[in-house]
Tab-separated table of C-alpha atoms in Angstrom:
chain	number	residue	atom	x	y	z
A	1	UNK	CA	-0.053	-0.012	0.067
A	2	UNK	CA	1.000	3.521	-0.497
A	3	UNK	CA	1.517	6.433	1.763
A	4	UNK	CA	0.715	9.882	1.117
A	5	UNK	CA	4.245	11.153	-0.002
A	6	UNK	CA	4.627	8.224	-2.153
A	7	UNK	CA	6.247	5.244	0.215
A	8	UNK	CA	4.905	2.023	0.267
A	9	UNK	CA	4.405	0.275	3.545
A	10	UNK	CA	6.374	-2.931	5.097
A	11	UNK	CA	3.002	-4.527	5.342
A	12	UNK	CA	2.149	-4.295	1.320
A	13	UNK	CA	5.596	-5.949	0.660
A	14	UNK	CA	5.593	-8.433	3.721
A	15	UNK	CA	1.826	-9.619	3.762
A	16	UNK	CA	0.866	-12.441	0.629
A	17	UNK	CA	-1.689	-12.092	-1.328
A	18	UNK	CA	-5.277	-13.132	-0.224
A	19	UNK	CA	-6.024	-15.774	-2.919
A	20	UNK	CA	-2.736	-17.437	-0.833
A	21	UNK	CA	-4.216	-17.277	2.619
A	22	UNK	CA	-5.484	-20.384	4.165
A	23	UNK	CA	-6.570	-24.060	3.435
A	24	UNK	CA	-7.324	-22.752	0.174
A	25	UNK	CA	-4.496	-21.070	-0.517
A	26	UNK	CA	-1.778	-23.328	0.567
A	27	UNK	CA	-3.499	-25.867	-1.502
A	28	UNK	CA	-3.726	-23.558	-4.744
A	29	UNK	CA	0.656	-22.944	-3.783
A	30	UNK	CA	1.925	-26.502	-3.312
A	31	UNK	CA	-0.398	-28.506	-4.932
A	32	UNK	CA	-1.744	-26.624	-8.365
A	33	UNK	CA	-0.350	-24.232	-8.903
A	34	UNK	CA	0.841	-25.607	-12.487
A	35	UNK	CA	-0.579	-27.911	-14.435
A	36	UNK	CA	1.988	-30.714	-14.174
A	37	UNK	CA	1.294	-30.147	-10.194
A	38	UNK	CA	-1.527	-30.496	-10.439
A	39	UNK	CA	-1.594	-33.799	-13.315
A	40	UNK	CA	0.559	-35.255	-10.987
A	41	UNK	CA	-1.737	-34.082	-7.123
A	42	UNK	CA	-3.944	-36.145	-8.918
A	43	UNK	CA	-2.385	-39.262	-10.161
A	44	UNK	CA	-1.164	-39.593	-6.967
A	45	UNK	CA	-4.109	-38.717	-4.837
A	46	UNK	CA	-6.178	-42.082	-7.384
A	47	UNK	CA	-3.193	-44.502	-6.087
A	48	UNK	CA	-3.000	-43.997	-2.205
A	49	UNK	CA	-6.929	-44.373	-2.680
A	50	UNK	CA	-6.590	-47.376	-4.265
A	51	UNK	CA	-3.724	-48.517	-1.883
A	52	UNK	CA	-5.785	-47.521	1.290
A	53	UNK	CA	-9.543	-48.478	-0.191
A	54	UNK	CA	-7.187	-52.344	-1.075
A	55	UNK	CA	-4.767	-52.353	1.806
A	56	UNK	CA	-8.031	-51.776	4.465
A	57	UNK	CA	-10.121	-54.291	2.548
A	58	UNK	CA	-7.538	-56.897	3.135
A	59	UNK	CA	-6.956	-56.035	6.655
A	60	UNK	CA	-9.638	-56.558	7.496
A	61	UNK	CA	-11.616	-58.633	4.770
A	62	UNK	CA	-9.596	-61.195	4.041
A	63	UNK	CA	-6.921	-61.209	6.346
A	64	UNK	CA	-6.370	-63.865	9.007
A	65	UNK	CA	-4.919	-62.378	12.612
A	66	UNK	CA	-5.510	-66.274	14.597
A	67	UNK	CA	-2.092	-66.374	14.432
A	68	UNK	CA	-1.363	-62.733	16.677
A	69	UNK	CA	-3.275	-64.221	19.201
A	70	UNK	CA	-2.301	-67.850	19.157
A	71	UNK	CA	1.781	-66.241	20.212
A	72	UNK	CA	0.482	-64.244	22.421
A	73	UNK	CA	2.558	-63.030	24.695
A	74	UNK	CA	5.604	-65.346	23.160
A	75	UNK	CA	5.944	-62.226	21.280
A	76	UNK	CA	6.337	-60.312	25.071
A	77	UNK	CA	8.876	-62.413	26.389
A	78	UNK	CA	9.868	-65.360	24.258
A	79	UNK	CA	9.856	-68.664	25.913
A	80	UNK	CA	10.713	-66.883	29.177
A	81	UNK	CA	7.924	-68.474	31.288
A	82	UNK	CA	7.209	-71.623	29.846
A	83	UNK	CA	7.531	-74.626	32.467
A	84	UNK	CA	11.159	-75.502	31.517
A	85	UNK	CA	11.791	-72.204	32.074
A	86	UNK	CA	10.237	-71.294	35.151
A	87	UNK	CA	9.252	-75.329	36.352
A	88	UNK	CA	6.192	-74.569	38.879
A	89	UNK	CA	5.807	-71.665	38.850
A	90	UNK	CA	4.202	-68.393	36.830
A	91	UNK	CA	7.252	-66.160	36.373
A	92	UNK	CA	4.961	-63.953	33.630
A	93	UNK	CA	5.077	-61.279	36.965
A	94	UNK	CA	8.681	-60.300	36.731
A	95	UNK	CA	9.298	-58.659	33.513
A	96	UNK	CA	5.847	-57.378	34.233
A	97	UNK	CA	7.088	-55.568	37.363
A	98	UNK	CA	10.384	-54.233	35.062
A	99	UNK	CA	8.117	-52.440	32.663
A	100	UNK	CA	6.237	-50.620	35.438
A	101	UNK	CA	9.351	-49.374	36.929
A	102	UNK	CA	10.400	-48.020	32.917
A	103	UNK	CA	6.818	-46.325	33.053
A	104	UNK	CA	7.474	-44.945	36.968
A	105	UNK	CA	10.829	-43.647	35.494
A	106	UNK	CA	8.908	-42.313	32.281
A	107	UNK	CA	6.882	-40.408	34.694
A	108	UNK	CA	9.902	-38.969	36.279
A	109	UNK	CA	11.217	-37.930	33.079
A	110	UNK	CA	7.889	-36.472	32.379
A	111	UNK	CA	7.382	-34.625	35.813
A	112	UNK	CA	11.309	-32.880	35.289
A	113	UNK	CA	11.067	-31.659	31.549
A	114	UNK	CA	7.447	-30.068	32.058
A	115	UNK	CA	5.885	-32.327	29.729
A	116	UNK	CA	5.558	-31.676	26.153
A	117	UNK	CA	7.644	-34.832	24.324
A	118	UNK	CA	7.951	-36.703	27.680
A	119	UNK	CA	4.125	-36.093	28.180
A	120	UNK	CA	3.028	-38.098	25.024
A	121	UNK	CA	5.236	-40.366	25.486
A	122	UNK	CA	5.227	-41.491	28.875
A	123	UNK	CA	2.044	-42.016	28.562
A	124	UNK	CA	1.931	-43.325	25.232
A	125	UNK	CA	4.090	-45.830	26.673
A	126	UNK	CA	1.261	-46.947	29.581
A	127	UNK	CA	-1.621	-46.502	27.319
A	128	UNK	CA	-0.409	-48.751	25.465
A	129	UNK	CA	1.107	-51.089	27.653
A	130	UNK	CA	-2.302	-50.762	29.258
A	131	UNK	CA	-3.862	-52.190	26.160
A	132	UNK	CA	-1.585	-55.384	26.014
A	133	UNK	CA	-3.800	-56.596	28.373
A	134	UNK	CA	-6.944	-57.121	26.093
A	135	UNK	CA	-4.103	-59.551	24.432
A	136	UNK	CA	-5.210	-63.067	24.648
A	137	UNK	CA	-2.320	-64.907	25.954
A	138	UNK	CA	-1.234	-68.411	24.820
A	139	UNK	CA	0.298	-69.484	28.173
A	140	UNK	CA	-2.138	-70.933	30.336
A	141	UNK	CA	0.064	-70.314	33.302
A	142	UNK	CA	-1.126	-66.331	32.968
A	143	UNK	CA	-3.159	-65.589	35.001
A	144	UNK	CA	-5.938	-62.238	35.847
A	145	UNK	CA	-2.399	-60.680	38.349
A	146	UNK	CA	-0.859	-60.107	35.312
A	147	UNK	CA	-3.227	-58.155	32.772
A	148	UNK	CA	-3.754	-56.130	36.502
A	149	UNK	CA	-0.202	-55.528	36.311
A	150	UNK	CA	-0.741	-54.849	32.614
A	151	UNK	CA	-3.353	-52.109	33.801
A	152	UNK	CA	-1.601	-50.738	36.404
A	153	UNK	CA	1.160	-48.777	33.859
A	154	UNK	CA	-1.587	-45.602	34.066
A	155	UNK	CA	-1.593	-45.234	37.902
A	156	UNK	CA	2.348	-46.164	37.334
A	157	UNK	CA	3.019	-43.159	35.412
A	158	UNK	CA	1.349	-41.116	37.684
A	159	UNK	CA	2.900	-41.936	40.680
A	160	UNK	CA	6.376	-41.111	38.906
A	161	UNK	CA	5.091	-37.736	38.186
A	162	UNK	CA	4.390	-37.726	42.021
A	163	UNK	CA	7.725	-38.242	42.892
A	164	UNK	CA	9.142	-35.310	40.990
A	165	UNK	CA	6.561	-33.068	42.491
A	166	UNK	CA	6.491	-33.452	46.113
A	167	UNK	CA	9.391	-34.992	46.961
A	168	UNK	CA	13.162	-33.940	46.931
A	169	UNK	CA	14.182	-35.724	43.682
A	170	UNK	CA	13.155	-33.316	41.081
A	171	UNK	CA	16.545	-33.589	38.863
A	172	UNK	CA	17.966	-34.987	35.570
A	173	UNK	CA	20.398	-36.987	37.546
A	174	UNK	CA	17.843	-37.821	39.925
A	175	UNK	CA	16.504	-39.661	37.114
A	176	UNK	CA	19.047	-40.780	35.318
A	177	UNK	CA	20.148	-42.466	38.726
A	178	UNK	CA	16.995	-44.780	39.432
A	179	UNK	CA	16.797	-45.487	35.428
A	180	UNK	CA	20.040	-47.151	36.331
A	181	UNK	CA	19.051	-48.998	38.688
A	182	UNK	CA	15.898	-49.706	37.287
A	183	UNK	CA	17.171	-51.002	34.653
A	184	UNK	CA	19.331	-53.171	37.594
A	185	UNK	CA	16.571	-54.315	38.943
A	186	UNK	CA	15.093	-55.660	35.894
A	187	UNK	CA	17.619	-57.488	35.097
A	188	UNK	CA	18.376	-59.440	38.470
A	189	UNK	CA	14.122	-59.922	38.438
A	190	UNK	CA	14.105	-61.682	35.086
A	191	UNK	CA	17.541	-64.362	36.022
A	192	UNK	CA	16.278	-64.754	39.191
A	193	UNK	CA	17.784	-66.232	42.304
A	194	UNK	CA	17.879	-69.878	43.570
A	195	UNK	CA	16.184	-70.419	46.537
A	196	UNK	CA	14.016	-67.302	47.013
A	197	UNK	CA	10.209	-67.446	47.242
A	198	UNK	CA	9.055	-66.843	43.124
A	199	UNK	CA	12.036	-66.349	41.988
A	200	UNK	CA	13.581	-69.557	39.943
A	201	UNK	CA	16.330	-68.802	38.481
A	202	UNK	CA	15.278	-68.730	34.703
A	203	UNK	CA	18.986	-68.823	32.149
A	204	UNK	CA	19.084	-66.112	29.311
A	205	UNK	CA	18.144	-68.724	26.781
A	206	UNK	CA	15.230	-68.154	27.195
A	207	UNK	CA	15.212	-65.077	27.414
A	208	UNK	CA	13.170	-63.746	23.707
A	209	UNK	CA	10.037	-61.753	22.390
A	210	UNK	CA	10.183	-58.219	22.136
A	211	UNK	CA	11.814	-57.999	26.342
A	212	UNK	CA	15.191	-58.999	24.722
A	213	UNK	CA	15.013	-56.853	21.425
A	214	UNK	CA	14.094	-53.641	23.627
A	215	UNK	CA	16.583	-54.833	26.707
A	216	UNK	CA	19.643	-55.093	24.078
A	217	UNK	CA	19.003	-51.899	22.510
A	218	UNK	CA	18.439	-49.979	25.790
A	219	UNK	CA	22.067	-51.676	26.702
A	220	UNK	CA	23.868	-51.051	23.593
A	221	UNK	CA	21.944	-47.366	23.638
A	222	UNK	CA	23.153	-46.241	26.995
A	223	UNK	CA	26.699	-48.000	26.515
A	224	UNK	CA	27.934	-46.762	23.207
A	225	UNK	CA	27.172	-42.841	23.731
A	226	UNK	CA	30.050	-42.709	25.709
A	227	UNK	CA	32.311	-44.403	24.525
A	228	UNK	CA	31.561	-43.611	21.388
A	229	UNK	CA	32.427	-40.274	22.314
A	230	UNK	CA	35.394	-41.206	24.547
A	231	UNK	CA	36.747	-42.908	20.693
A	232	UNK	CA	35.812	-39.916	18.516
A	233	UNK	CA	38.196	-37.590	21.617
A	234	UNK	CA	40.901	-40.710	21.750
A	235	UNK	CA	41.095	-40.634	17.129
A	236	UNK	CA	41.786	-36.788	17.686
A	237	UNK	CA	43.955	-36.915	19.841
A	238	UNK	CA	47.835	-36.159	19.705
A	239	UNK	CA	49.467	-39.297	21.268
A	240	UNK	CA	50.296	-41.715	18.023
A	241	UNK	CA	49.412	-45.136	20.329
A	242	UNK	CA	45.986	-43.697	21.797
A	243	UNK	CA	44.898	-41.727	18.230
A	244	UNK	CA	46.264	-45.525	17.020
A	245	UNK	CA	44.172	-48.267	19.001
A	246	UNK	CA	41.765	-46.069	18.427
A	247	UNK	CA	41.614	-45.231	14.237
A	248	UNK	CA	41.933	-49.491	14.418
A	249	UNK	CA	39.368	-50.027	17.220
A	250	UNK	CA	36.831	-48.132	14.701
A	251	UNK	CA	38.038	-49.354	11.171
A	252	UNK	CA	37.898	-53.022	12.511
A	253	UNK	CA	34.550	-53.142	13.850
A	254	UNK	CA	32.803	-50.974	11.183
A	255	UNK	CA	34.864	-52.855	8.562
A	256	UNK	CA	32.821	-56.113	9.727
A	257	UNK	CA	28.776	-56.937	9.360
A	258	UNK	CA	27.028	-57.344	12.737
A	259	UNK	CA	26.304	-60.703	12.140
A	260	UNK	CA	30.076	-62.253	11.159
A	261	UNK	CA	31.443	-60.660	14.551
A	262	UNK	CA	27.948	-62.622	16.687
A	263	UNK	CA	29.132	-65.335	15.343
A	264	UNK	CA	32.513	-65.072	16.523
A	265	UNK	CA	31.319	-64.160	19.849
A	266	UNK	CA	29.957	-67.030	20.122
A	267	UNK	CA	32.252	-69.349	18.231
A	268	UNK	CA	35.806	-68.031	19.166
A	269	UNK	CA	35.689	-66.136	21.577
A	270	UNK	CA	34.661	-69.395	24.440
A	271	UNK	CA	37.609	-71.310	23.313
A	272	UNK	CA	39.806	-68.099	25.237
A	273	UNK	CA	38.480	-69.657	28.306
A	274	UNK	CA	38.099	-72.817	29.982
A	275	UNK	CA	35.231	-75.089	30.008
A	276	UNK	CA	34.192	-74.376	33.046
A	277	UNK	CA	34.015	-71.409	32.641
A	278	UNK	CA	30.476	-69.779	33.159
A	279	UNK	CA	29.236	-69.026	29.319
A	280	UNK	CA	26.849	-65.935	28.632
A	281	UNK	CA	25.244	-65.588	25.542
A	282	UNK	CA	22.925	-62.411	26.012
A	283	UNK	CA	26.160	-60.913	27.679
A	284	UNK	CA	27.755	-61.788	24.599
A	285	UNK	CA	25.704	-60.090	22.136
A	286	UNK	CA	25.244	-57.375	23.779
A	287	UNK	CA	29.029	-56.498	24.512
A	288	UNK	CA	29.286	-57.042	20.330
A	289	UNK	CA	26.524	-54.783	19.734
A	290	UNK	CA	27.312	-52.362	22.023
A	291	UNK	CA	31.091	-51.910	20.397
A	292	UNK	CA	29.770	-51.938	17.144
A	293	UNK	CA	27.701	-49.497	17.698
A	294	UNK	CA	29.652	-47.248	19.347
A	295	UNK	CA	32.563	-47.785	15.961
A	296	UNK	CA	29.527	-45.759	14.393
A	297	UNK	CA	29.117	-43.844	16.789
A	298	UNK	CA	32.421	-41.853	17.160
A	299	UNK	CA	32.839	-41.251	13.641
A	300	UNK	CA	29.581	-39.403	13.787
A	301	UNK	CA	30.517	-37.279	17.199
A	302	UNK	CA	34.420	-36.949	15.238
A	303	UNK	CA	32.344	-35.488	12.749
A	304	UNK	CA	30.484	-33.086	14.573
A	305	UNK	CA	33.822	-31.585	16.476
A	306	UNK	CA	35.265	-31.655	12.856
A	307	UNK	CA	32.894	-29.516	11.847
A	308	UNK	CA	32.627	-26.703	14.837
A	309	UNK	CA	34.854	-23.602	13.745
A	310	UNK	CA	39.075	-23.934	15.699
A	311	UNK	CA	38.522	-20.409	16.766
A	312	UNK	CA	36.028	-21.388	19.682
A	313	UNK	CA	38.684	-23.842	20.826
A	314	UNK	CA	41.377	-20.203	20.389
A	315	UNK	CA	39.003	-17.673	22.120
A	316	UNK	CA	38.377	-20.325	25.247
A	317	UNK	CA	42.155	-21.070	24.736
A	318	UNK	CA	43.259	-16.887	25.112
A	319	UNK	CA	40.823	-17.099	28.161
A	320	UNK	CA	42.346	-19.247	30.197
A	321	UNK	CA	40.134	-22.479	29.497
A	322	UNK	CA	42.334	-25.985	30.272
A	323	UNK	CA	41.876	-28.269	27.184
A	324	UNK	CA	40.079	-30.200	29.927
A	325	UNK	CA	37.187	-27.729	29.747
A	326	UNK	CA	37.525	-26.508	26.207
A	327	UNK	CA	36.529	-30.201	25.296
A	328	UNK	CA	33.709	-30.447	27.672
A	329	UNK	CA	32.123	-27.585	27.790
A	330	UNK	CA	32.278	-26.040	25.005
A	331	UNK	CA	33.011	-28.321	21.648
A	332	UNK	CA	31.502	-31.883	23.110
A	333	UNK	CA	28.114	-30.284	23.449
A	334	UNK	CA	27.840	-28.076	20.203
A	335	UNK	CA	29.606	-30.923	18.184
A	336	UNK	CA	26.868	-33.925	19.931
A	337	UNK	CA	23.837	-30.671	19.630
A	338	UNK	CA	24.869	-30.323	15.733
A	339	UNK	CA	25.023	-34.306	14.489
A	340	UNK	CA	21.692	-35.353	17.217
A	341	UNK	CA	19.849	-36.943	13.715
A	342	UNK	CA	22.901	-39.136	13.478
A	343	UNK	CA	22.925	-40.003	16.041
A	344	UNK	CA	19.411	-41.219	16.860
A	345	UNK	CA	19.670	-42.738	13.388
A	346	UNK	CA	22.101	-44.860	14.598
A	347	UNK	CA	20.402	-45.716	17.764
A	348	UNK	CA	17.317	-46.767	15.208
A	349	UNK	CA	19.422	-48.750	13.027
A	350	UNK	CA	20.943	-50.196	16.594
A	351	UNK	CA	17.525	-50.930	18.027
A	352	UNK	CA	16.855	-53.094	14.134
A	353	UNK	CA	20.017	-55.071	14.358
A	354	UNK	CA	19.207	-56.465	17.248
A	355	UNK	CA	17.492	-58.914	15.379
A	356	UNK	CA	20.062	-60.289	13.971
A	357	UNK	CA	21.484	-62.151	17.815
A	358	UNK	CA	18.763	-64.995	15.645
A	359	UNK	CA	22.415	-66.102	14.461
A	360	UNK	CA	23.198	-67.038	18.110
A	361	UNK	CA	20.541	-68.475	18.918
A	362	UNK	CA	18.021	-66.446	20.835
A	363	UNK	CA	14.901	-66.019	20.155
A	364	UNK	CA	13.758	-62.496	19.112
A	365	UNK	CA	10.572	-61.352	18.711
A	366	UNK	CA	11.216	-62.088	14.691
A	367	UNK	CA	13.189	-65.159	14.758
A	368	UNK	CA	9.967	-66.179	17.759
A	369	UNK	CA	7.821	-65.654	14.619
A	370	UNK	CA	9.509	-67.195	12.216
A	371	UNK	CA	10.081	-70.409	13.767
A	372	UNK	CA	6.514	-70.811	14.683
A	373	UNK	CA	5.233	-70.121	11.141
A	374	UNK	CA	8.137	-72.842	10.266
A	375	UNK	CA	7.338	-75.386	13.221
A	376	UNK	CA	3.512	-75.396	12.552
A	377	UNK	CA	2.824	-75.643	8.979
A	378	UNK	CA	-1.011	-75.265	9.501
A	379	UNK	CA	0.121	-71.661	10.251
A	380	UNK	CA	1.647	-71.214	6.603
A	381	UNK	CA	-1.086	-69.428	4.750
A	382	UNK	CA	-0.679	-66.258	7.999
A	383	UNK	CA	2.675	-65.710	7.402
A	384	UNK	CA	2.179	-62.393	5.580
A	385	UNK	CA	-0.193	-61.707	8.204
A	386	UNK	CA	3.277	-62.358	11.384
A	387	UNK	CA	5.617	-60.589	9.844
A	388	UNK	CA	3.372	-57.161	8.407
A	389	UNK	CA	2.585	-57.186	11.792
A	390	UNK	CA	5.740	-57.627	12.911
A	391	UNK	CA	6.762	-54.028	10.648
A	392	UNK	CA	4.673	-52.451	12.572
A	393	UNK	CA	6.076	-53.399	16.010
A	394	UNK	CA	9.094	-52.434	14.668
A	395	UNK	CA	7.952	-48.924	13.081
A	396	UNK	CA	6.244	-48.032	16.279
A	397	UNK	CA	9.304	-47.812	17.569
A	398	UNK	CA	11.610	-46.290	15.405
A	399	UNK	CA	9.531	-44.031	14.253
A	400	UNK	CA	9.404	-42.964	18.347
A	401	UNK	CA	12.607	-42.596	18.877
A	402	UNK	CA	12.375	-40.381	15.240
A	403	UNK	CA	9.751	-38.226	16.833
A	404	UNK	CA	11.343	-37.890	20.370
A	405	UNK	CA	14.841	-36.278	17.901
A	406	UNK	CA	12.711	-34.237	16.110
A	407	UNK	CA	11.364	-32.830	19.442
A	408	UNK	CA	14.332	-32.611	20.810
A	409	UNK	CA	16.172	-30.430	17.553
A	410	UNK	CA	12.982	-28.119	17.887
A	411	UNK	CA	13.430	-27.217	20.908
A	412	UNK	CA	17.815	-27.257	20.370
A	413	UNK	CA	17.067	-25.083	17.769
A	414	UNK	CA	19.532	-27.497	15.668
A	415	UNK	CA	19.900	-26.045	11.976
A	416	UNK	CA	19.049	-22.169	12.831
A	417	UNK	CA	21.042	-20.720	14.989
């Protein structure tokens, strides 16, 4: 708009045309701006509608989902509660208590973060756990007490929230302490102790299902980040021996497929110990997955460190800061912030890679489904439904991690400052 003296106001320059405001304007600008865009939009819409119609018709009409109900709780805990793993006892409550502890930790994270993404994640986990009580479990040894424990995840998340609201435990370090303690207590519950009522020892060979995938992923994620940071700093070190060792470690683990490392951990590592030495396939698998992920994490962190302008370190040295202070107070926080997408991408890959433990005889959630179909030919026609269900399960976990990553990036304004 032009003023009386002939000047053009700022509002007339910034304001968009009236036709581009609102939903109609967005559609015209992004989908129907040219004949080419209009044609592609119409074709894409037809294809999407056809795929949705075909998919929904198959999913709710022709698909046979009874295999999901038949497997039931085996998807979650594998053979943990079978008679051979836990004779004469109902051990299904033990992993459920571990889930309750995890929900309490998420509730504490909600209280510390003050809502937002932490609130959504905590409530989503609690609600999904409660809905799992409706699954028709195939183990006859499971009773209503298990379903009650699953429903109890909803009050458990509010218990964690109350801890941060009405007790002195309201800082991030407190959530970390409770989280580590809960993870160790969960491992104790799953392993059991001889002679303790209700705590019959369950060998790790009976651990399986989604529980196994989550345990390996959590251990790998928590440990691979600090190890990767140490390797990245070591590779940039001025000490030749330290740098050589870190480079050798990174390149060896990045150059060998994970499935080969898992196989070697079960075949070659036991040869280095006496025959009567206690062997733990789960521990070896967790170590291999962690070290493998640490090598890739180190390169992600190193890329973030190299992206920083060297003038920041020079300015910090001019202010009298030591090398450790420059690294941990200035360089490293910025490097991690800049490579959050790569770090989360590595975590997602790690979670999916946990399904490779089948090569060492461990029954993760995918292997349970495959073994069940192979051992029960009458369910072969339902193989498609089974693996679609497993794909959805993995997608839910990976999308959840990606969603949290995007919220963290928005909060830290990654790429904008």
